[in-house]
Short mmCIF file of C-alpha atoms and ligand atoms in Angstrom, two decimals:
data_model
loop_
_atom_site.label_atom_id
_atom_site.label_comp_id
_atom_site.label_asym_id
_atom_site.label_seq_id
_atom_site.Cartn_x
_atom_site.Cartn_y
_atom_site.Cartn_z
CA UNK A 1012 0.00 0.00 0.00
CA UNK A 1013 0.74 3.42 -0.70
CA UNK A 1014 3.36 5.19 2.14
CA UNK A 1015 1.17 8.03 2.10
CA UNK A 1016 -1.20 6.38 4.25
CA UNK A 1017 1.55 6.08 6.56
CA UNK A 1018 2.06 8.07 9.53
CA UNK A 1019 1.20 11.63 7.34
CA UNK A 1020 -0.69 13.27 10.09
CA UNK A 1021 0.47 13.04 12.92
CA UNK A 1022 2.47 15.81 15.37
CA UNK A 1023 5.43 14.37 14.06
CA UNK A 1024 5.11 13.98 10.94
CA UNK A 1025 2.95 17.75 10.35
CA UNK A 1026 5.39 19.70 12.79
CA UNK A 1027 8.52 18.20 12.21
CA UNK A 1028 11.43 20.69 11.66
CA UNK A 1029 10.21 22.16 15.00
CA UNK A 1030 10.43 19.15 16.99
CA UNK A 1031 13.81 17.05 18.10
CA UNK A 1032 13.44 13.94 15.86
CA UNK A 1033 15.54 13.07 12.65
CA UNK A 1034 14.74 10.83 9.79
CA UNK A 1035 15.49 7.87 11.27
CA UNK A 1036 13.80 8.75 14.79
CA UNK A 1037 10.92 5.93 14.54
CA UNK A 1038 7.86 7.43 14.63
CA UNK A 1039 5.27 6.14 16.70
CA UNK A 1040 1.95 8.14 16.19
CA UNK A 1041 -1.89 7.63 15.95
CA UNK A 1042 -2.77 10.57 13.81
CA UNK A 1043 -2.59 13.01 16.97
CA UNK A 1044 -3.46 16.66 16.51
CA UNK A 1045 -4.98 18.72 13.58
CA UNK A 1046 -8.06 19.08 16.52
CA UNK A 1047 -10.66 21.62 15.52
CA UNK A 1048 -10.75 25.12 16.81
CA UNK A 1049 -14.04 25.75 17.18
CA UNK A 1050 -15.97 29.18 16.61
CA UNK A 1051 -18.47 29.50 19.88
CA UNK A 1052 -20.84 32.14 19.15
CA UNK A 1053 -22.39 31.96 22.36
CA UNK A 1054 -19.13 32.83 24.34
CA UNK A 1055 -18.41 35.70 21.70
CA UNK A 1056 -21.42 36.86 22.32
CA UNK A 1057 -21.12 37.03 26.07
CA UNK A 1058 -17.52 39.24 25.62
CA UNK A 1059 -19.01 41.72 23.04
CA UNK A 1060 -17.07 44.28 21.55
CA UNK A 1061 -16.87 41.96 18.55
CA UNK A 1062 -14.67 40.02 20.05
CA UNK A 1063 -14.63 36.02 18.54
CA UNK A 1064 -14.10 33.11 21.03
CA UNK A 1065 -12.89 30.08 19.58
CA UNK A 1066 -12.30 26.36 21.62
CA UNK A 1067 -9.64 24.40 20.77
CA UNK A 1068 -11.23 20.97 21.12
CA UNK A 1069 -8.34 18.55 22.09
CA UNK A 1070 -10.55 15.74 23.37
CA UNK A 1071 -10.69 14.67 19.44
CA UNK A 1072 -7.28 13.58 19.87
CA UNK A 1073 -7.22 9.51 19.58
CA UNK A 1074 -6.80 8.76 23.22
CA UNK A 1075 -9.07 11.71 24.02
CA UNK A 1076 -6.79 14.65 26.07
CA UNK A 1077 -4.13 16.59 24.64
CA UNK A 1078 -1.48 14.38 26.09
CA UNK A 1079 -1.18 12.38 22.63
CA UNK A 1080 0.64 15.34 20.97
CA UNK A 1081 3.56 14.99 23.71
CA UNK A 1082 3.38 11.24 24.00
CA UNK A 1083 3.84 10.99 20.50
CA UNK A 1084 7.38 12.69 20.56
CA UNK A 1085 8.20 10.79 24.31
CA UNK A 1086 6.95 7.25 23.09
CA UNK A 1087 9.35 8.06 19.40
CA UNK A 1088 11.98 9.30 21.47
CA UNK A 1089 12.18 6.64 24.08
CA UNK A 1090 11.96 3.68 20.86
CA UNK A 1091 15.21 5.10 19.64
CA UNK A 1092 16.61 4.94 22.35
CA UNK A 1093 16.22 1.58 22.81
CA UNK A 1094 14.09 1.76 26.15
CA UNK A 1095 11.90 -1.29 26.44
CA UNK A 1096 9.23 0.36 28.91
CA UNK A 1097 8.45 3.14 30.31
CA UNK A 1098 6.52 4.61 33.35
CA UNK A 1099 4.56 7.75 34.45
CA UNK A 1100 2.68 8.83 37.06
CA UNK A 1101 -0.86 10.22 36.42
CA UNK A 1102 -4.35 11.95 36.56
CA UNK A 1103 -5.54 9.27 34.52
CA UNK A 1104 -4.86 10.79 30.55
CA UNK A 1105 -0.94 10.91 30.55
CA UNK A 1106 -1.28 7.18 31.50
CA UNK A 1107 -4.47 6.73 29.00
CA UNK A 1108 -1.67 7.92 25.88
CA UNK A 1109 1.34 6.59 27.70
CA UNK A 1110 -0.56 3.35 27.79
CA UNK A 1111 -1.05 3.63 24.05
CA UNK A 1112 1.38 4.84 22.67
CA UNK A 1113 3.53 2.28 24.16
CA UNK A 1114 1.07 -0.48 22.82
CA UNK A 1115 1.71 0.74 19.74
CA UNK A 1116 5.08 0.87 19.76
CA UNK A 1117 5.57 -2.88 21.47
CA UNK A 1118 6.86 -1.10 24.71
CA UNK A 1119 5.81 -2.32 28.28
CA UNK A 1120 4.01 0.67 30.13
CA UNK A 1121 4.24 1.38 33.96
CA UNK A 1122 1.32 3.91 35.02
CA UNK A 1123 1.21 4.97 38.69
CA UNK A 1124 -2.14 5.96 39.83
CA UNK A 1125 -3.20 7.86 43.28
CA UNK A 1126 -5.95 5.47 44.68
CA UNK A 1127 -9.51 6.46 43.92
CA UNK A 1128 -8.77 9.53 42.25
CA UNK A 1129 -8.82 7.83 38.52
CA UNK A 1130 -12.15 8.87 36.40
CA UNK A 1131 -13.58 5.44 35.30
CA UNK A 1132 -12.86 6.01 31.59
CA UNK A 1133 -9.25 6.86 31.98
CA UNK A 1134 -8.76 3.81 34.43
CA UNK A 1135 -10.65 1.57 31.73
CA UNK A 1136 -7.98 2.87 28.92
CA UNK A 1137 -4.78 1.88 31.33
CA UNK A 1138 -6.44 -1.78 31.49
CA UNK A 1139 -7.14 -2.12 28.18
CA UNK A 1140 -3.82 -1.15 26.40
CA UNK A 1141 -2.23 -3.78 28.75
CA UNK A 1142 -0.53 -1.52 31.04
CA UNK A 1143 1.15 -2.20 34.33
CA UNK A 1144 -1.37 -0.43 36.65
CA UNK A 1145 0.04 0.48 40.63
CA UNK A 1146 -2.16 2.19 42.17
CA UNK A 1147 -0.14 3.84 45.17
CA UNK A 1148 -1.73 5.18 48.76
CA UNK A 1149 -1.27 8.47 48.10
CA UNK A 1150 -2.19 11.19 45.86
CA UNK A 1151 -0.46 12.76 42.11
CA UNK A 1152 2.23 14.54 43.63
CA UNK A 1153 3.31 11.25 45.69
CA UNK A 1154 3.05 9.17 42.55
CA UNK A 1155 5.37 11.78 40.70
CA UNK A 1156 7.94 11.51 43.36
CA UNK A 1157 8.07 8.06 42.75
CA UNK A 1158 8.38 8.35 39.31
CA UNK A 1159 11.33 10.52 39.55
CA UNK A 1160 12.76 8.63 42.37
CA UNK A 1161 12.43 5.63 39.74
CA UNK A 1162 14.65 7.64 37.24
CA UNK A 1163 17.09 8.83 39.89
CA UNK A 1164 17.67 4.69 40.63
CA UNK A 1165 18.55 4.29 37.24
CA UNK A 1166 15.94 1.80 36.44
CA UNK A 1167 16.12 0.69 33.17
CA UNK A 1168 12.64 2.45 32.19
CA UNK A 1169 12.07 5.89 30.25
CA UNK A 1170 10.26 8.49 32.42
CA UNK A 1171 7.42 9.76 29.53
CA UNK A 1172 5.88 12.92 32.21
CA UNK A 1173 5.88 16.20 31.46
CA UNK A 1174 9.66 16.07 33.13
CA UNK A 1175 11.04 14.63 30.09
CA UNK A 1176 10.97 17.65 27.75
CA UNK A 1177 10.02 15.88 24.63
CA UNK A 1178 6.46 15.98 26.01
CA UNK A 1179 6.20 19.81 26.21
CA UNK A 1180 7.87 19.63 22.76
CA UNK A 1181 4.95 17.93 21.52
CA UNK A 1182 2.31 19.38 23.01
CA UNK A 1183 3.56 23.49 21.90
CA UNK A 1184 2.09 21.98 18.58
CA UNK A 1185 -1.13 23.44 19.14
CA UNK A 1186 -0.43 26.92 19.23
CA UNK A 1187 1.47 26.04 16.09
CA UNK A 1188 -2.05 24.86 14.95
CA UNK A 1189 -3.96 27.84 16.05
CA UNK A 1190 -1.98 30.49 14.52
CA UNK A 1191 -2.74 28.54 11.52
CA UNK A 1192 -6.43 28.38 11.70
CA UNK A 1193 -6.43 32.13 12.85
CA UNK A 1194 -3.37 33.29 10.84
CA UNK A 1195 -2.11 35.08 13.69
CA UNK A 1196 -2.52 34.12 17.13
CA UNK A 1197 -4.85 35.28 19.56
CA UNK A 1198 -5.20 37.91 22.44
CA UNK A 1199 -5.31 36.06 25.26
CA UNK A 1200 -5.60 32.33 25.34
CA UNK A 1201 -7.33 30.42 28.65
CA UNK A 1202 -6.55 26.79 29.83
CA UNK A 1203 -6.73 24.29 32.59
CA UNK A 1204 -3.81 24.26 34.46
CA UNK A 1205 -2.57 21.11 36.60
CA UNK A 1206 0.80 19.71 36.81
CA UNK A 1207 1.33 23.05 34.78
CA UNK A 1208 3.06 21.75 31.51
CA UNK A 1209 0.38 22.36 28.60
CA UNK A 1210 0.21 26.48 29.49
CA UNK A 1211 4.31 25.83 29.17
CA UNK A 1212 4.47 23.95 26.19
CA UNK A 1213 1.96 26.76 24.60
CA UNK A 1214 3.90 29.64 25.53
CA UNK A 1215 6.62 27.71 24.44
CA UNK A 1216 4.82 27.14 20.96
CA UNK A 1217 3.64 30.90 20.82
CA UNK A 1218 6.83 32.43 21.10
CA UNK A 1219 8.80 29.95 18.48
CA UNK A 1220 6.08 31.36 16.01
CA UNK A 1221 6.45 34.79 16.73
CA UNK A 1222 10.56 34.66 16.75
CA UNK A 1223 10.02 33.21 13.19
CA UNK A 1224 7.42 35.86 11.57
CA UNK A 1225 4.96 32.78 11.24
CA UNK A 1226 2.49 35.73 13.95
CA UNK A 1227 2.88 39.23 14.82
CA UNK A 1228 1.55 38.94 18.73
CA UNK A 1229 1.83 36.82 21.32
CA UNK A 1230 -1.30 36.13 23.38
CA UNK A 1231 -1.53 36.73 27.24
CA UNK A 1232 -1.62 33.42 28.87
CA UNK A 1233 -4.57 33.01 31.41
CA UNK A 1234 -4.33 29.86 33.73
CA UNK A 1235 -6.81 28.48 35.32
CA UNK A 1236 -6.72 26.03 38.54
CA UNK A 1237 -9.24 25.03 40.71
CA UNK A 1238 -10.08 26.58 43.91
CA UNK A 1239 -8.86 23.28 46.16
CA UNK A 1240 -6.08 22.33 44.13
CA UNK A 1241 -4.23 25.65 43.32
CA UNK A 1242 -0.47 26.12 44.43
CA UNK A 1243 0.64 28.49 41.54
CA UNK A 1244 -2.20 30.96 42.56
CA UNK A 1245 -1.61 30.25 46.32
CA UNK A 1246 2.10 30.47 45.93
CA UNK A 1247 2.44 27.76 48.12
CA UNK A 1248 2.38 23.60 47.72
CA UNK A 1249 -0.88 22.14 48.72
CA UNK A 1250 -0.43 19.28 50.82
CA UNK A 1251 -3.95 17.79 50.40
CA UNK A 1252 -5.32 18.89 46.85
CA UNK A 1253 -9.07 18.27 46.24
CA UNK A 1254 -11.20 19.09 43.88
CA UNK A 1255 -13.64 16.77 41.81
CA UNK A 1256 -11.78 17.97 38.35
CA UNK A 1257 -9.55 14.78 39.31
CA UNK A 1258 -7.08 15.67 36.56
CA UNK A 1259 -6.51 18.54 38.37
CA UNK A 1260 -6.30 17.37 41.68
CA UNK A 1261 -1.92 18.66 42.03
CA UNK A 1262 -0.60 20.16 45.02
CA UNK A 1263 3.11 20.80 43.34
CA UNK A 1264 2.85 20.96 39.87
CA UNK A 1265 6.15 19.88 37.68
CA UNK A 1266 6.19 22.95 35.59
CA UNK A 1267 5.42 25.19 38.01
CA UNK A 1268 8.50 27.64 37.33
CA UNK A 1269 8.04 27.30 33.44
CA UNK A 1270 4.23 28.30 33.91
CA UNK A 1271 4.49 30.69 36.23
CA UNK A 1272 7.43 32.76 33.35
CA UNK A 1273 4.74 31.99 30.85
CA UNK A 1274 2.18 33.88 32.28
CA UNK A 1275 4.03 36.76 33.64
CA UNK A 1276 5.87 37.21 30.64
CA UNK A 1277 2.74 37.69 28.18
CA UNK A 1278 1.01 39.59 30.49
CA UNK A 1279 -1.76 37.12 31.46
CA UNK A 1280 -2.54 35.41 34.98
CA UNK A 1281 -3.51 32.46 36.92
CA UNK A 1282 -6.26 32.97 39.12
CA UNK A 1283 -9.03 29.91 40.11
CA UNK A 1284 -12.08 28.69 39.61
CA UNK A 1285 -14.69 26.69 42.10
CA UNK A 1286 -15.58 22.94 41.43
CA UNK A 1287 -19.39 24.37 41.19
CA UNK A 1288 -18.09 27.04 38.49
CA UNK A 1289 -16.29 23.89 36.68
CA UNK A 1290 -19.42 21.96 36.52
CA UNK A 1291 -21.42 24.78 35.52
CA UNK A 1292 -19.12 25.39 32.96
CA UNK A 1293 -18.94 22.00 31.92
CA UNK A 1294 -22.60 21.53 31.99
CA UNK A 1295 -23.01 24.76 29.46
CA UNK A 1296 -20.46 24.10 27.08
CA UNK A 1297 -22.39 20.82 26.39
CA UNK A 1298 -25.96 22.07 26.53
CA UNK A 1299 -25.09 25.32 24.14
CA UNK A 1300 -22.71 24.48 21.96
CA UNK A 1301 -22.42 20.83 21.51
CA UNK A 1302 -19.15 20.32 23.06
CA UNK A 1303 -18.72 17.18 25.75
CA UNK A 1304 -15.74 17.63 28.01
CA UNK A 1305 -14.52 16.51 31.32
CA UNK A 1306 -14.86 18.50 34.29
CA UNK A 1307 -10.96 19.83 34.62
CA UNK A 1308 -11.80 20.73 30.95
CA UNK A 1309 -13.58 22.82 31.52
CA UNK A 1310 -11.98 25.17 33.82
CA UNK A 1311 -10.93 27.79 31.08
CA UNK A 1312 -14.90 28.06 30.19
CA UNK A 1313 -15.64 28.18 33.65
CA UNK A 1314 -12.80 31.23 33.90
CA UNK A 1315 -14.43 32.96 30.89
CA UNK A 1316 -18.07 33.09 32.60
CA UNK A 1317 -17.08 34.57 35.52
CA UNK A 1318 -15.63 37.07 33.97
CA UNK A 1319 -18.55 37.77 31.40
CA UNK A 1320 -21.30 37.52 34.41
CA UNK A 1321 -22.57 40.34 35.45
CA UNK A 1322 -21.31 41.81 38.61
CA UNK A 1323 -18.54 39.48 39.12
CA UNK A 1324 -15.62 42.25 38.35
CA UNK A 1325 -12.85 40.58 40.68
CA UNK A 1326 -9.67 38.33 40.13
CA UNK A 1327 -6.28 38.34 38.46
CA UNK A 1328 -7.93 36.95 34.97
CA UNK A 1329 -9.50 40.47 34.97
CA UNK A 1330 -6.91 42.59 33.46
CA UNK A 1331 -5.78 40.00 30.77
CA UNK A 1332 -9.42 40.05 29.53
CA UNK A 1333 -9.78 43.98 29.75
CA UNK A 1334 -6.59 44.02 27.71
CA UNK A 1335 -8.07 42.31 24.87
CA UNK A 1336 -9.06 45.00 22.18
CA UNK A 1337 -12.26 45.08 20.57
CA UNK A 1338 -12.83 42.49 17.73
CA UNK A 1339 -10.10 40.83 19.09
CA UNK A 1340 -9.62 36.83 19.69
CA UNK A 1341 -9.67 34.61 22.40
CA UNK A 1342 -9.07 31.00 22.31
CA UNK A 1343 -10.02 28.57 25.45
CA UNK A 1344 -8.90 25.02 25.14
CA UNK A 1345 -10.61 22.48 26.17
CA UNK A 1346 -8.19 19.46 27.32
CA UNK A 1347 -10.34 16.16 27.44
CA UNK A 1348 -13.10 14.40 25.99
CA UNK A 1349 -16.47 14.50 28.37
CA UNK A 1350 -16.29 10.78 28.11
CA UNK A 1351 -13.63 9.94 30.11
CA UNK A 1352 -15.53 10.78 33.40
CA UNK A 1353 -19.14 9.90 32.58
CA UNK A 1354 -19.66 10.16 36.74
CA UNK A 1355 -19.15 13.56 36.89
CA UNK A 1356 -22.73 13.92 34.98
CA UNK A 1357 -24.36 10.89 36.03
CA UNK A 1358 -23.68 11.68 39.79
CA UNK A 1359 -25.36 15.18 39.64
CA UNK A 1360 -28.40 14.03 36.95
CA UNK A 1361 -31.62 13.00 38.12
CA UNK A 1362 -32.21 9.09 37.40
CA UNK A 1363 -33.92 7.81 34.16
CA UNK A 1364 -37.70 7.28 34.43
CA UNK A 1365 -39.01 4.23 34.09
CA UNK A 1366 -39.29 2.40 30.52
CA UNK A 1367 -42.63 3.21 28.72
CA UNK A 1368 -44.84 0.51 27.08
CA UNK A 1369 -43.75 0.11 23.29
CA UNK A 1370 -46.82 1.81 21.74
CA UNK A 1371 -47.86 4.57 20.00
CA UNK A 1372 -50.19 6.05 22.89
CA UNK A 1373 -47.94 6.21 25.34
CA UNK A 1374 -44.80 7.83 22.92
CA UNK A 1375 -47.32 10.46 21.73
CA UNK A 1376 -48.62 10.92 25.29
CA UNK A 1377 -44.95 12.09 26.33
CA UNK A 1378 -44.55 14.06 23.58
CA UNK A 1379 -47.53 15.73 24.53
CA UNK A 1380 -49.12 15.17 20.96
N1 F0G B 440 -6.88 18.93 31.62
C1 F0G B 440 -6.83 17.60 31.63
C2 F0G B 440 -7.99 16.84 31.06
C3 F0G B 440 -5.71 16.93 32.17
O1 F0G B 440 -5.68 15.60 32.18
C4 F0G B 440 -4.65 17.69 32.70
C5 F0G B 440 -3.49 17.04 33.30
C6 F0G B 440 -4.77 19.09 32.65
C7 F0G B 440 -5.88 19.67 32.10
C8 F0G B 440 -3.71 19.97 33.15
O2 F0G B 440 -2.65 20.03 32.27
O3 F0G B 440 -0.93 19.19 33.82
O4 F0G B 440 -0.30 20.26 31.65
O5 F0G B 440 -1.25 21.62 33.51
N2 F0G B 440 -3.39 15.80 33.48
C9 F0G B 440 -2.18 15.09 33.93
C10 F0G B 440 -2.37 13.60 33.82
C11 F0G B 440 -1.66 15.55 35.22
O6 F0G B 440 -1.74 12.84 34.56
O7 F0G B 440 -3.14 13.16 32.96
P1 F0G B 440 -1.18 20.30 32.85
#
């Protein structure tokens, strides 16, 4: 068959001169990235001043989160190297991809979970791309201690979180993405942020565009953590994150430095939004535009309400938004697929009614016909 149907859309193979591979890096990919950006008219609506909102919908990617675009580049770069297996500890989607990835490329996969804390569908995707699941007494920040306690040892396993740098590599690809759609890049640009390395690897992405002509601006980056799980807005590590956006839930994020440069330096913020505001947020983005994500997906959404409510005129994401000029554009992505944590609906929905009779009567007597 033709080669062309081959590993041609991947990351790798879309974004390659910007990423570290070579021609004979073996590329392990499952047609990651290219996700839709999104027009919401709603949301523009709700900012005025002709200003266009856009959502970059990442849960299309084939594992459903973001994380494929940097475990695309990991998994490739860990295969030439000749690693065998590899490990990370997780939220539940950086061991969904590493899980798949690996499959893919005949790798064994180690995937440390905190107990409990795993949405069901991420902790179904683990099992069934065969990886090695440990669920450890503790929380995210004790499982990523292990992890890098496991590369300190020397273990003969490739580390594939955000620590190794060939994730954030991966994942700057979607700014590359956006200032394609757009043609420039936008005003200000809102995300989740969690063990802190996607607003890095976009800030990362933003400014390699800008250095090369490919945009003119450079978009203030607006973070967005929630209220119980928020140690770059605090300033402080939480000991005891919670917050029912499990992939979230990260009391001493990796990137934290990285993050914290990205949004100071383009003039956004990180401020934080409540697990009712998430859920809200969630709950409309589904409802008015059609758009199914998980809960921690939400939280740039969630940001972008507050701020467009009436009345509710407080918080660091304030000046960003002021600073965007009329007509201008701001993006919000959205990190995961609703699908992965089908509890976070079904536990706040009212239960089915019971089954009707199969007949005509009683279908037209509900639809009130
Ligand atoms: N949204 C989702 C759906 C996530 O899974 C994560 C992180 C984030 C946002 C935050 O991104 O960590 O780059 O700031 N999930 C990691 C995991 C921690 O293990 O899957 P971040």
């Amino acid at each position: 068959m033709d080669r062309k149907f081959f590993n041609d859309r991947g990351v790798i193979a879309r974004w390659r001169e910007f990423l570290p591979v070579t021609a004979t890096t073996p590329v392990v990919s499952l047609n990651e990235g290219s996700t839709p950006l999104i027009h919401s008219p709603r949301l523009s609506a709700l900012v005025g001043h002709g200003c266009r909102v856009f959502i970059k919908y990442e849960g299309l990617n084939p594992t459903g989160s973001f994380k494929d675009r940097g475990m695309t580049v990991a998994i490739s770069k860990a295969l030439e190297a000749g690693a065998r297996s590899v490990i990370c500890a997780s939220t539940g989607n950086t061991s969904a991809a590493a899980a798949a990835y690996a499959a893919r490329a005949g790798m064994g996969c180690y995937v440390l979970l905190p107990a409990g804390k795993i949405a069901l569908g991420k902790m179904t995707q683990s099992i069934v791309h065969n990886a090695q699941i440990i669920t450890v007494d503790g929380n995210f920040d004790d499982a990523l201690r292990l992890v890098r306690e496991v590369a300190e040892s020397g273990a003969p396993v490739a580390v594939v979180n955000s620590i190794n740098a060939h994730r954030l590599e991966g994942q700057k690809t979607a700014a590359f993405e956006i200032i394609d759609d757009l043609g420039e890049a936008p005003d200000a640009h809102f995300l989740p942020v969690g063990n802190a390395g996607n607003v890095s690897a976009y800030w990362k992405g933003y400014t390699e565009f800008h250095a090369l002509g490919r945009s003119m601006k450079l978009p203030r980056m607006v973070g967005f953590q929630a209220a119980g799980a928020a140690p770059i807005f605090h300033d402080r590590v939480i000991d005891a994150p919670e917050t029912l956006a499990s992939a979230i839930r990260i009391g001493n994020p990796a990137s934290w430095k990285l993050a914290t440069a990205a949004m100071n330096d383009s003039g956004g913020a990180v401020d934080i939004v409540s697990d009712e505001e998430i859920l809200l947020a969630q709950r409309w983005l589904a409802a008015n535009e059609g758009i199914f994500v998980e809960p921690a997906s939400a939280a740039g959404v969630a940001g972008l309400l507050r701020y467009t409510k009436d009345g509710a005129l407080e918080g660091r994401a304030l000046a960003p938004l002021r600073a965007v000029p009329d007509e201008g554009v701001i993006v919000i992505t959205v990190t995961g697929h609703g699908l992965k944590d089908p509890d976070a609906i079904l536990k706040q929905s009212i239960p089915l009614a019971p089954a009707i009779p199969a007949t005509r009567e009683a279908i037209l007597g509900l639809l009130g016909a």
